[in-house]
JSON list of C-alpha atoms in Angstrom, two decimals:
[
{"chain": "A", "resi": 1, "resn": "ASP", "atom": "CA", "xyz": [0.00, 0.00, 0.00]},
{"chain": "A", "resi": 2, "resn": "GLY", "atom": "CA", "xyz": [1.22, 3.50, -0.81]},
{"chain": "A", "resi": 3, "resn": "GLY", "atom": "CA", "xyz": [1.69, 5.96, 1.96]},
{"chain": "A", "resi": 4, "resn": "ILE", "atom": "CA", "xyz": [3.98, 8.01, 4.15]},
{"chain": "A", "resi": 5, "resn": "THR", "atom": "CA", "xyz": [5.97, 6.50, 6.99]},
{"chain": "A", "resi": 6, "resn": "GLN", "atom": "CA", "xyz": [7.32, 8.58, 9.83]},
{"chain": "A", "resi": 7, "resn": "SER", "atom": "CA", "xyz": [9.64, 7.29, 12.50]},
{"chain": "A", "resi": 8, "resn": "PRO", "atom": "CA", "xyz": [10.06, 7.16, 15.36]},
{"chain": "A", "resi": 9, "resn": "LYS", "atom": "CA", "xyz": [6.61, 7.74, 16.85]},
{"chain": "A", "resi": 10, "resn": "TYR", "atom": "CA", "xyz": [8.15, 9.15, 20.05]},
{"chain": "A", "resi": 11, "resn": "LEU", "atom": "CA", "xyz": [11.55, 10.80, 20.40]},
{"chain": "A", "resi": 12, "resn": "PHE", "atom": "CA", "xyz": [13.36, 12.32, 23.33]},
{"chain": "A", "resi": 13, "resn": "ARG", "atom": "CA", "xyz": [16.08, 14.90, 22.98]},
{"chain": "A", "resi": 14, "resn": "LYS", "atom": "CA", "xyz": [18.72, 15.83, 25.49]},
{"chain": "A", "resi": 15, "resn": "GLU", "atom": "CA", "xyz": [19.89, 19.43, 25.73]},
{"chain": "A", "resi": 16, "resn": "GLY", "atom": "CA", "xyz": [22.50, 20.25, 23.09]},
{"chain": "A", "resi": 17, "resn": "GLN", "atom": "CA", "xyz": [21.68, 17.20, 21.03]},
{"chain": "A", "resi": 18, "resn": "ASN", "atom": "CA", "xyz": [20.66, 17.07, 17.38]},
{"chain": "A", "resi": 19, "resn": "VAL", "atom": "CA", "xyz": [17.94, 14.57, 16.50]},
{"chain": "A", "resi": 20, "resn": "THR", "atom": "CA", "xyz": [16.67, 13.43, 13.11]},
{"chain": "A", "resi": 21, "resn": "LEU", "atom": "CA", "xyz": [13.09, 12.55, 12.24]},
{"chain": "A", "resi": 22, "resn": "SER", "atom": "CA", "xyz": [12.56, 10.20, 9.34]},
{"chain": "A", "resi": 23, "resn": "CYS", "atom": "CA", "xyz": [9.96, 10.58, 6.60]},
{"chain": "A", "resi": 24, "resn": "GLU", "atom": "CA", "xyz": [9.62, 8.16, 3.68]},
{"chain": "A", "resi": 25, "resn": "GLN", "atom": "CA", "xyz": [6.92, 8.07, 0.99]},
{"chain": "A", "resi": 26, "resn": "ASN", "atom": "CA", "xyz": [6.19, 5.61, -1.80]},
{"chain": "A", "resi": 27, "resn": "LEU", "atom": "CA", "xyz": [3.48, 7.68, -3.49]},
{"chain": "A", "resi": 28, "resn": "ASN", "atom": "CA", "xyz": [5.86, 9.04, -6.14]},
{"chain": "A", "resi": 29, "resn": "HIS", "atom": "CA", "xyz": [5.04, 12.59, -5.03]},
{"chain": "A", "resi": 30, "resn": "ASP", "atom": "CA", "xyz": [7.44, 15.36, -5.93]},
{"chain": "A", "resi": 31, "resn": "ALA", "atom": "CA", "xyz": [6.48, 17.70, -3.09]},
{"chain": "A", "resi": 32, "resn": "MET", "atom": "CA", "xyz": [7.16, 16.96, 0.56]},
{"chain": "A", "resi": 33, "resn": "TYR", "atom": "CA", "xyz": [6.56, 19.07, 3.67]},
{"chain": "A", "resi": 34, "resn": "TRP", "atom": "CA", "xyz": [7.41, 19.23, 7.36]},
{"chain": "A", "resi": 35, "resn": "TYR", "atom": "CA", "xyz": [4.91, 20.79, 9.75]},
{"chain": "A", "resi": 36, "resn": "ARG", "atom": "CA", "xyz": [5.05, 21.48, 13.45]},
{"chain": "A", "resi": 37, "resn": "GLN", "atom": "CA", "xyz": [1.91, 21.26, 15.60]},
{"chain": "A", "resi": 38, "resn": "ASP", "atom": "CA", "xyz": [1.67, 22.82, 19.06]},
{"chain": "A", "resi": 39, "resn": "PRO", "atom": "CA", "xyz": [-1.39, 22.48, 21.32]},
{"chain": "A", "resi": 40, "resn": "GLY", "atom": "CA", "xyz": [-4.07, 25.01, 20.42]},
{"chain": "A", "resi": 41, "resn": "GLN", "atom": "CA", "xyz": [-2.26, 26.21, 17.30]},
{"chain": "A", "resi": 42, "resn": "GLY", "atom": "CA", "xyz": [-2.61, 25.52, 13.62]},
{"chain": "A", "resi": 43, "resn": "LEU", "atom": "CA", "xyz": [0.03, 23.55, 11.76]},
{"chain": "A", "resi": 44, "resn": "ARG", "atom": "CA", "xyz": [3.06, 25.62, 10.85]},
{"chain": "A", "resi": 45, "resn": "LEU", "atom": "CA", "xyz": [5.35, 24.94, 7.92]},
{"chain": "A", "resi": 46, "resn": "ILE", "atom": "CA", "xyz": [9.00, 24.27, 8.73]},
{"chain": "A", "resi": 47, "resn": "TYR", "atom": "CA", "xyz": [10.47, 23.31, 5.34]},
{"chain": "A", "resi": 48, "resn": "TYR", "atom": "CA", "xyz": [9.20, 22.07, 2.01]},
{"chain": "A", "resi": 49, "resn": "SER", "atom": "CA", "xyz": [10.71, 20.52, -1.06]},
{"chain": "A", "resi": 50, "resn": "GLN", "atom": "CA", "xyz": [9.28, 20.38, -4.56]},
{"chain": "A", "resi": 51, "resn": "ILE", "atom": "CA", "xyz": [12.05, 18.39, -6.17]},
{"chain": "A", "resi": 52, "resn": "VAL", "atom": "CA", "xyz": [15.09, 16.30, -5.30]},
{"chain": "A", "resi": 53, "resn": "ASN", "atom": "CA", "xyz": [18.11, 18.30, -4.10]},
{"chain": "A", "resi": 54, "resn": "ASP", "atom": "CA", "xyz": [16.02, 21.43, -3.59]},
{"chain": "A", "resi": 55, "resn": "PHE", "atom": "CA", "xyz": [14.09, 22.73, -0.59]},
{"chain": "A", "resi": 56, "resn": "GLN", "atom": "CA", "xyz": [12.75, 26.01, 0.78]},
{"chain": "A", "resi": 57, "resn": "LYS", "atom": "CA", "xyz": [12.32, 27.44, 4.25]},
{"chain": "A", "resi": 58, "resn": "GLY", "atom": "CA", "xyz": [8.84, 27.65, 5.62]},
{"chain": "A", "resi": 59, "resn": "ASP", "atom": "CA", "xyz": [7.57, 30.03, 8.27]},
{"chain": "A", "resi": 60, "resn": "ILE", "atom": "CA", "xyz": [9.53, 28.59, 11.21]},
{"chain": "A", "resi": 61, "resn": "ALA", "atom": "CA", "xyz": [12.74, 27.12, 9.74]},
{"chain": "A", "resi": 62, "resn": "GLU", "atom": "CA", "xyz": [15.15, 28.44, 12.38]},
{"chain": "A", "resi": 63, "resn": "GLY", "atom": "CA", "xyz": [16.77, 25.62, 14.35]},
{"chain": "A", "resi": 64, "resn": "TYR", "atom": "CA", "xyz": [15.84, 22.97, 11.78]},
{"chain": "A", "resi": 65, "resn": "SER", "atom": "CA", "xyz": [17.55, 21.49, 8.73]},
{"chain": "A", "resi": 66, "resn": "VAL", "atom": "CA", "xyz": [16.46, 19.11, 5.98]},
{"chain": "A", "resi": 67, "resn": "SER", "atom": "CA", "xyz": [17.83, 17.22, 3.03]},
{"chain": "A", "resi": 68, "resn": "ARG", "atom": "CA", "xyz": [16.22, 15.78, -0.09]},
{"chain": "A", "resi": 69, "resn": "GLU", "atom": "CA", "xyz": [18.73, 13.41, -1.66]},
{"chain": "A", "resi": 70, "resn": "LYS", "atom": "CA", "xyz": [16.06, 10.97, -2.84]},
{"chain": "A", "resi": 71, "resn": "LYS", "atom": "CA", "xyz": [12.50, 11.56, -4.03]},
{"chain": "A", "resi": 72, "resn": "GLU", "atom": "CA", "xyz": [11.18, 9.15, -1.41]},
{"chain": "A", "resi": 73, "resn": "SER", "atom": "CA", "xyz": [12.93, 10.60, 1.62]},
{"chain": "A", "resi": 74, "resn": "PHE", "atom": "CA", "xyz": [12.79, 13.97, 3.41]},
{"chain": "A", "resi": 75, "resn": "PRO", "atom": "CA", "xyz": [14.43, 13.75, 6.86]},
{"chain": "A", "resi": 76, "resn": "LEU", "atom": "CA", "xyz": [14.18, 16.62, 9.33]},
{"chain": "A", "resi": 77, "resn": "THR", "atom": "CA", "xyz": [16.97, 17.40, 11.81]},
{"chain": "A", "resi": 78, "resn": "VAL", "atom": "CA", "xyz": [16.06, 19.33, 14.93]},
{"chain": "A", "resi": 79, "resn": "THR", "atom": "CA", "xyz": [19.29, 21.02, 15.91]},
{"chain": "A", "resi": 80, "resn": "SER", "atom": "CA", "xyz": [20.47, 22.24, 19.31]},
{"chain": "A", "resi": 81, "resn": "ALA", "atom": "CA", "xyz": [19.70, 25.76, 18.06]},
{"chain": "A", "resi": 82, "resn": "GLN", "atom": "CA", "xyz": [15.99, 25.01, 18.32]},
{"chain": "A", "resi": 83, "resn": "LYS", "atom": "CA", "xyz": [15.34, 26.07, 21.90]},
{"chain": "A", "resi": 84, "resn": "ASN", "atom": "CA", "xyz": [11.74, 24.94, 22.14]},
{"chain": "A", "resi": 85, "resn": "PRO", "atom": "CA", "xyz": [11.58, 21.68, 20.19]},
{"chain": "A", "resi": 86, "resn": "THR", "atom": "CA", "xyz": [8.82, 19.94, 22.12]},
{"chain": "A", "resi": 87, "resn": "ALA", "atom": "CA", "xyz": [5.99, 19.51, 19.61]},
{"chain": "A", "resi": 88, "resn": "PHE", "atom": "CA", "xyz": [4.24, 17.07, 17.31]},
{"chain": "A", "resi": 89, "resn": "TYR", "atom": "CA", "xyz": [5.92, 16.89, 13.91]},
{"chain": "A", "resi": 90, "resn": "LEU", "atom": "CA", "xyz": [4.05, 15.89, 10.78]},
{"chain": "A", "resi": 91, "resn": "CYS", "atom": "CA", "xyz": [5.46, 15.03, 7.38]},
{"chain": "A", "resi": 92, "resn": "ALA", "atom": "CA", "xyz": [3.27, 15.31, 4.28]},
{"chain": "A", "resi": 93, "resn": "SER", "atom": "CA", "xyz": [3.53, 14.86, 0.55]},
{"chain": "A", "resi": 94, "resn": "SER", "atom": "CA", "xyz": [1.51, 16.03, -2.41]},
{"chain": "A", "resi": 95, "resn": "ILE", "atom": "CA", "xyz": [1.31, 16.34, -6.13]},
{"chain": "A", "resi": 96, "resn": "VAL", "atom": "CA", "xyz": [1.79, 19.96, -7.23]},
{"chain": "A", "resi": 97, "resn": "ARG", "atom": "CA", "xyz": [0.49, 20.89, -10.68]},
{"chain": "A", "resi": 98, "resn": "GLU", "atom": "CA", "xyz": [1.41, 24.31, -12.03]},
{"chain": "A", "resi": 99, "resn": "LYS", "atom": "CA", "xyz": [1.94, 25.68, -8.54]},
{"chain": "A", "resi": 100, "resn": "TYR", "atom": "CA", "xyz": [-1.39, 24.25, -7.30]},
{"chain": "A", "resi": 101, "resn": "LEU", "atom": "CA", "xyz": [-1.09, 21.94, -4.32]},
{"chain": "A", "resi": 102, "resn": "GLU", "atom": "CA", "xyz": [-3.37, 18.95, -4.70]},
{"chain": "A", "resi": 103, "resn": "LYS", "atom": "CA", "xyz": [-4.50, 16.57, -1.97]},
{"chain": "A", "resi": 104, "resn": "LEU", "atom": "CA", "xyz": [-2.07, 16.26, 0.94]},
{"chain": "A", "resi": 105, "resn": "PHE", "atom": "CA", "xyz": [-1.09, 12.90, 2.38]},
{"chain": "A", "resi": 106, "resn": "PHE", "atom": "CA", "xyz": [0.21, 12.89, 5.95]},
{"chain": "A", "resi": 107, "resn": "GLY", "atom": "CA", "xyz": [2.36, 10.58, 7.99]},
{"chain": "A", "resi": 108, "resn": "SER", "atom": "CA", "xyz": [1.31, 9.50, 11.48]},
{"chain": "A", "resi": 109, "resn": "GLY", "atom": "CA", "xyz": [3.58, 12.01, 13.19]},
{"chain": "A", "resi": 110, "resn": "THR", "atom": "CA", "xyz": [6.46, 12.08, 15.64]},
{"chain": "A", "resi": 111, "resn": "GLN", "atom": "CA", "xyz": [6.09, 13.45, 19.17]},
{"chain": "A", "resi": 112, "resn": "LEU", "atom": "CA", "xyz": [9.38, 15.07, 20.19]},
{"chain": "A", "resi": 113, "resn": "SER", "atom": "CA", "xyz": [10.00, 15.84, 23.84]},
{"chain": "A", "resi": 114, "resn": "VAL", "atom": "CA", "xyz": [12.95, 17.35, 25.67]},
{"chain": "A", "resi": 115, "resn": "LEU", "atom": "CA", "xyz": [14.52, 15.44, 28.58]},
{"chain": "B", "resi": 1, "resn": "LYS", "atom": "CA", "xyz": [-5.96, 38.07, 13.47]},
{"chain": "B", "resi": 2, "resn": "ASN", "atom": "CA", "xyz": [-5.46, 34.63, 11.92]},
{"chain": "B", "resi": 3, "resn": "GLU", "atom": "CA", "xyz": [-5.97, 34.35, 8.19]},
{"chain": "B", "resi": 4, "resn": "VAL", "atom": "CA", "xyz": [-8.09, 31.23, 8.78]},
{"chain": "B", "resi": 5, "resn": "GLU", "atom": "CA", "xyz": [-10.65, 31.18, 11.58]},
{"chain": "B", "resi": 6, "resn": "GLN", "atom": "CA", "xyz": [-12.69, 28.14, 12.57]},
{"chain": "B", "resi": 7, "resn": "SER", "atom": "CA", "xyz": [-15.78, 27.94, 14.74]},
{"chain": "B", "resi": 8, "resn": "PRO", "atom": "CA", "xyz": [-16.63, 26.52, 17.09]},
{"chain": "B", "resi": 9, "resn": "GLN", "atom": "CA", "xyz": [-13.35, 25.56, 18.78]},
{"chain": "B", "resi": 10, "resn": "ASN", "atom": "CA", "xyz": [-15.03, 22.67, 20.58]},
{"chain": "B", "resi": 11, "resn": "LEU", "atom": "CA", "xyz": [-18.25, 20.89, 19.76]},
{"chain": "B", "resi": 12, "resn": "THR", "atom": "CA", "xyz": [-20.04, 18.12, 21.63]},
{"chain": "B", "resi": 13, "resn": "ALA", "atom": "CA", "xyz": [-22.94, 16.29, 20.00]},
{"chain": "B", "resi": 14, "resn": "GLN", "atom": "CA", "xyz": [-25.14, 13.30, 20.57]},
{"chain": "B", "resi": 15, "resn": "GLU", "atom": "CA", "xyz": [-24.98, 10.40, 18.16]},
{"chain": "B", "resi": 16, "resn": "GLY", "atom": "CA", "xyz": [-27.27, 11.02, 15.20]},
{"chain": "B", "resi": 17, "resn": "GLU", "atom": "CA", "xyz": [-27.12, 14.82, 15.30]},
{"chain": "B", "resi": 18, "resn": "PHE", "atom": "CA", "xyz": [-26.39, 16.98, 12.26]},
{"chain": "B", "resi": 19, "resn": "ILE", "atom": "CA", "xyz": [-23.11, 18.84, 12.74]},
{"chain": "B", "resi": 20, "resn": "THR", "atom": "CA", "xyz": [-21.75, 21.98, 11.10]},
{"chain": "B", "resi": 21, "resn": "ILE", "atom": "CA", "xyz": [-18.21, 23.31, 11.41]},
{"chain": "B", "resi": 22, "resn": "ASN", "atom": "CA", "xyz": [-17.40, 26.70, 9.94]},
{"chain": "B", "resi": 23, "resn": "CYS", "atom": "CA", "xyz": [-14.29, 28.17, 8.38]},
{"chain": "B", "resi": 24, "resn": "SER", "atom": "CA", "xyz": [-13.73, 31.81, 7.40]},
{"chain": "B", "resi": 25, "resn": "TYR", "atom": "CA", "xyz": [-10.63, 33.14, 5.70]},
{"chain": "B", "resi": 26, "resn": "SER", "atom": "CA", "xyz": [-9.35, 36.58, 4.86]},
{"chain": "B", "resi": 27, "resn": "VAL", "atom": "CA", "xyz": [-7.13, 36.01, 1.82]},
{"chain": "B", "resi": 28, "resn": "GLY", "atom": "CA", "xyz": [-7.77, 35.16, -1.81]},
{"chain": "B", "resi": 29, "resn": "ILE", "atom": "CA", "xyz": [-7.42, 31.45, -2.32]},
{"chain": "B", "resi": 30, "resn": "SER", "atom": "CA", "xyz": [-7.02, 28.90, -5.06]},
{"chain": "B", "resi": 31, "resn": "ALA", "atom": "CA", "xyz": [-8.44, 26.05, -2.95]},
{"chain": "B", "resi": 32, "resn": "LEU", "atom": "CA", "xyz": [-9.63, 25.12, 0.51]},
{"chain": "B", "resi": 33, "resn": "HIS", "atom": "CA", "xyz": [-8.93, 21.83, 2.28]},
{"chain": "B", "resi": 34, "resn": "TRP", "atom": "CA", "xyz": [-10.77, 20.05, 5.07]},
{"chain": "B", "resi": 35, "resn": "LEU", "atom": "CA", "xyz": [-8.67, 17.64, 7.11]},
{"chain": "B", "resi": 36, "resn": "GLN", "atom": "CA", "xyz": [-9.46, 15.21, 9.92]},
{"chain": "B", "resi": 37, "resn": "GLN", "atom": "CA", "xyz": [-7.04, 14.46, 12.76]},
{"chain": "B", "resi": 38, "resn": "HIS", "atom": "CA", "xyz": [-7.79, 11.49, 15.00]},
{"chain": "B", "resi": 39, "resn": "PRO", "atom": "CA", "xyz": [-6.57, 11.22, 18.61]},
{"chain": "B", "resi": 40, "resn": "GLY", "atom": "CA", "xyz": [-3.53, 9.21, 17.52]},
{"chain": "B", "resi": 41, "resn": "GLY", "atom": "CA", "xyz": [-2.34, 12.25, 15.58]},
{"chain": "B", "resi": 42, "resn": "GLY", "atom": "CA", "xyz": [-2.50, 11.11, 11.99]},
{"chain": "B", "resi": 43, "resn": "ILE", "atom": "CA", "xyz": [-4.23, 13.48, 9.55]},
{"chain": "B", "resi": 44, "resn": "VAL", "atom": "CA", "xyz": [-6.43, 12.50, 6.63]},
{"chain": "B", "resi": 45, "resn": "SER", "atom": "CA", "xyz": [-7.48, 14.81, 3.83]},
{"chain": "B", "resi": 46, "resn": "LEU", "atom": "CA", "xyz": [-11.27, 14.86, 3.50]},
{"chain": "B", "resi": 47, "resn": "PHE", "atom": "CA", "xyz": [-11.94, 17.41, 0.79]},
{"chain": "B", "resi": 48, "resn": "MET", "atom": "CA", "xyz": [-10.23, 19.88, -1.47]},
{"chain": "B", "resi": 49, "resn": "LEU", "atom": "CA", "xyz": [-12.59, 22.37, -3.08]},
{"chain": "B", "resi": 50, "resn": "SER", "atom": "CA", "xyz": [-12.46, 25.66, -4.92]},
{"chain": "B", "resi": 51, "resn": "SER", "atom": "CA", "xyz": [-16.18, 26.19, -5.58]},
{"chain": "B", "resi": 52, "resn": "GLY", "atom": "CA", "xyz": [-19.59, 24.76, -4.84]},
{"chain": "B", "resi": 53, "resn": "LYS", "atom": "CA", "xyz": [-20.09, 21.61, -2.85]},
{"chain": "B", "resi": 54, "resn": "LYS", "atom": "CA", "xyz": [-18.60, 18.15, -2.45]},
{"chain": "B", "resi": 55, "resn": "LYS", "atom": "CA", "xyz": [-20.07, 15.08, -0.76]},
{"chain": "B", "resi": 56, "resn": "HIS", "atom": "CA", "xyz": [-18.45, 11.89, 0.48]},
{"chain": "B", "resi": 57, "resn": "GLY", "atom": "CA", "xyz": [-20.63, 9.52, 2.45]},
{"chain": "B", "resi": 58, "resn": "ARG", "atom": "CA", "xyz": [-22.05, 11.43, 5.42]},
{"chain": "B", "resi": 59, "resn": "LEU", "atom": "CA", "xyz": [-19.69, 14.36, 4.93]},
{"chain": "B", "resi": 60, "resn": "ILE", "atom": "CA", "xyz": [-20.56, 17.45, 2.90]},
{"chain": "B", "resi": 61, "resn": "ALA", "atom": "CA", "xyz": [-18.28, 20.42, 2.29]},
{"chain": "B", "resi": 62, "resn": "THR", "atom": "CA", "xyz": [-19.43, 23.72, 0.83]},
{"chain": "B", "resi": 63, "resn": "ILE", "atom": "CA", "xyz": [-17.60, 26.89, -0.07]},
{"chain": "B", "resi": 64, "resn": "ASN", "atom": "CA", "xyz": [-18.73, 30.42, -0.87]},
{"chain": "B", "resi": 65, "resn": "ILE", "atom": "CA", "xyz": [-15.82, 32.20, -2.52]},
{"chain": "B", "resi": 66, "resn": "GLN", "atom": "CA", "xyz": [-17.47, 35.64, -2.44]},
{"chain": "B", "resi": 67, "resn": "GLU", "atom": "CA", "xyz": [-18.17, 35.37, 1.28]},
{"chain": "B", "resi": 68, "resn": "LYS", "atom": "CA", "xyz": [-14.77, 33.72, 1.96]},
{"chain": "B", "resi": 69, "resn": "HIS", "atom": "CA", "xyz": [-16.50, 31.01, 3.97]},
{"chain": "B", "resi": 70, "resn": "SER", "atom": "CA", "xyz": [-16.69, 27.23, 3.99]},
{"chain": "B", "resi": 71, "resn": "SER", "atom": "CA", "xyz": [-18.69, 24.74, 6.02]},
{"chain": "B", "resi": 72, "resn": "LEU", "atom": "CA", "xyz": [-18.20, 21.08, 6.79]},
{"chain": "B", "resi": 73, "resn": "HIS", "atom": "CA", "xyz": [-21.38, 19.16, 7.59]},
{"chain": "B", "resi": 74, "resn": "ILE", "atom": "CA", "xyz": [-21.68, 15.70, 9.09]},
{"chain": "B", "resi": 75, "resn": "THR", "atom": "CA", "xyz": [-25.04, 14.00, 8.83]},
{"chain": "B", "resi": 76, "resn": "ALA", "atom": "CA", "xyz": [-26.15, 11.28, 11.26]},
{"chain": "B", "resi": 77, "resn": "SER", "atom": "CA", "xyz": [-23.04, 11.76, 13.41]},
{"chain": "B", "resi": 78, "resn": "HIS", "atom": "CA", "xyz": [-21.41, 8.77, 15.07]},
{"chain": "B", "resi": 79, "resn": "PRO", "atom": "CA", "xyz": [-18.87, 8.44, 17.90]},
{"chain": "B", "resi": 80, "resn": "ARG", "atom": "CA", "xyz": [-16.24, 7.41, 15.34]},
{"chain": "B", "resi": 81, "resn": "ASP", "atom": "CA", "xyz": [-16.54, 10.92, 13.85]},
{"chain": "B", "resi": 82, "resn": "SER", "atom": "CA", "xyz": [-14.92, 12.25, 17.03]},
{"chain": "B", "resi": 83, "resn": "ALA", "atom": "CA", "xyz": [-11.76, 14.01, 15.88]},
{"chain": "B", "resi": 84, "resn": "VAL", "atom": "CA", "xyz": [-10.24, 17.42, 15.25]},
{"chain": "B", "resi": 85, "resn": "TYR", "atom": "CA", "xyz": [-11.37, 18.91, 11.95]},
{"chain": "B", "resi": 86, "resn": "ILE", "atom": "CA", "xyz": [-8.94, 21.33, 10.36]},
{"chain": "B", "resi": 87, "resn": "CYS", "atom": "CA", "xyz": [-9.58, 23.88, 7.63]},
{"chain": "B", "resi": 88, "resn": "ALA", "atom": "CA", "xyz": [-6.63, 25.00, 5.47]},
{"chain": "B", "resi": 89, "resn": "VAL", "atom": "CA", "xyz": [-6.38, 27.32, 2.47]},
{"chain": "B", "resi": 90, "resn": "SER", "atom": "CA", "xyz": [-4.00, 27.61, -0.47]},
{"chain": "B", "resi": 91, "resn": "PRO", "atom": "CA", "xyz": [-3.46, 31.36, -0.79]},
{"chain": "B", "resi": 92, "resn": "TRP", "atom": "CA", "xyz": [-3.66, 32.87, -4.25]},
{"chain": "B", "resi": 93, "resn": "ASP", "atom": "CA", "xyz": [-0.40, 34.50, -5.21]},
{"chain": "B", "resi": 94, "resn": "ARG", "atom": "CA", "xyz": [-0.74, 37.33, -7.74]},
{"chain": "B", "resi": 95, "resn": "ARG", "atom": "CA", "xyz": [2.62, 36.59, -9.30]},
{"chain": "B", "resi": 96, "resn": "GLN", "atom": "CA", "xyz": [2.64, 32.82, -9.19]},
{"chain": "B", "resi": 97, "resn": "GLY", "atom": "CA", "xyz": [-1.05, 31.96, -9.23]},
{"chain": "B", "resi": 98, "resn": "GLY", "atom": "CA", "xyz": [-1.46, 29.03, -6.90]},
{"chain": "B", "resi": 99, "resn": "SER", "atom": "CA", "xyz": [0.67, 28.30, -3.88]},
{"chain": "B", "resi": 100, "resn": "GLU", "atom": "CA", "xyz": [2.33, 25.16, -2.62]},
{"chain": "B", "resi": 101, "resn": "LYS", "atom": "CA", "xyz": [1.95, 26.36, 0.95]},
{"chain": "B", "resi": 102, "resn": "LEU", "atom": "CA", "xyz": [-1.16, 26.02, 3.08]},
{"chain": "B", "resi": 103, "resn": "VAL", "atom": "CA", "xyz": [-2.41, 28.27, 5.88]},
{"chain": "B", "resi": 104, "resn": "PHE", "atom": "CA", "xyz": [-4.11, 26.29, 8.61]},
{"chain": "B", "resi": 105, "resn": "GLY", "atom": "CA", "xyz": [-6.89, 27.03, 11.04]},
{"chain": "B", "resi": 106, "resn": "LYS", "atom": "CA", "xyz": [-6.50, 25.93, 14.66]},
{"chain": "B", "resi": 107, "resn": "GLY", "atom": "CA", "xyz": [-9.03, 23.14, 14.30]},
{"chain": "B", "resi": 108, "resn": "THR", "atom": "CA", "xyz": [-12.41, 22.24, 15.76]},
{"chain": "B", "resi": 109, "resn": "LYS", "atom": "CA", "xyz": [-12.49, 19.42, 18.28]},
{"chain": "B", "resi": 110, "resn": "LEU", "atom": "CA", "xyz": [-15.63, 17.33, 17.80]},
{"chain": "B", "resi": 111, "resn": "THR", "atom": "CA", "xyz": [-16.85, 14.82, 20.37]},
{"chain": "B", "resi": 112, "resn": "VAL", "atom": "CA", "xyz": [-19.84, 12.66, 19.51]},
{"chain": "B", "resi": 113, "resn": "ASN", "atom": "CA", "xyz": [-21.34, 10.85, 22.47]},
{"chain": "B", "resi": 114, "resn": "PRO", "atom": "CA", "xyz": [-23.26, 7.58, 22.10]}
]
């Protein structure tokens, strides 16, 4: 079955540590996204990528980094520069036609907490 | 003021009731999305619409572009409909046309009691 797989489901970070969240899709989608969800707030875009080896900052990119070496994979690294990393992180993918985002497919999310 | 406002924030209903969730937005858009997030956290896309009305099973989504307003209706609600329903819009960019980025509302938490 096609879909998006995020791992791990739960992740704990020690102070000063970088952690990487995995996101893999087998939907053959060009566009992939990372969102952050905090209680009581709407999803906020961290980074997005429309094509392999290219990505753009979203609204809250500071303290995060990404790579897009393969179409299927879009890992997110939460660096030690991100001072408030505790949140629920969602990866998504989509087809984009002529700048129009079509239906989004989401992973099941990763809950990141600080020890 | 958020670009996407949802109401109500929380909604409790009895099984079988007709439910309406509202979404208002303040920007020009190319499309509006309704999403469903279950307690486990995963999100499913329910509808994407740019005009008129769409129906899928017991769910109906409508949009009025002139009024900048959309509604999600659930007929004959059931406890398994309990979830957070999220409205998101694709802003219209004058230079580029559509946009790959969505602006999200804060969600409406629906609880349907048996």
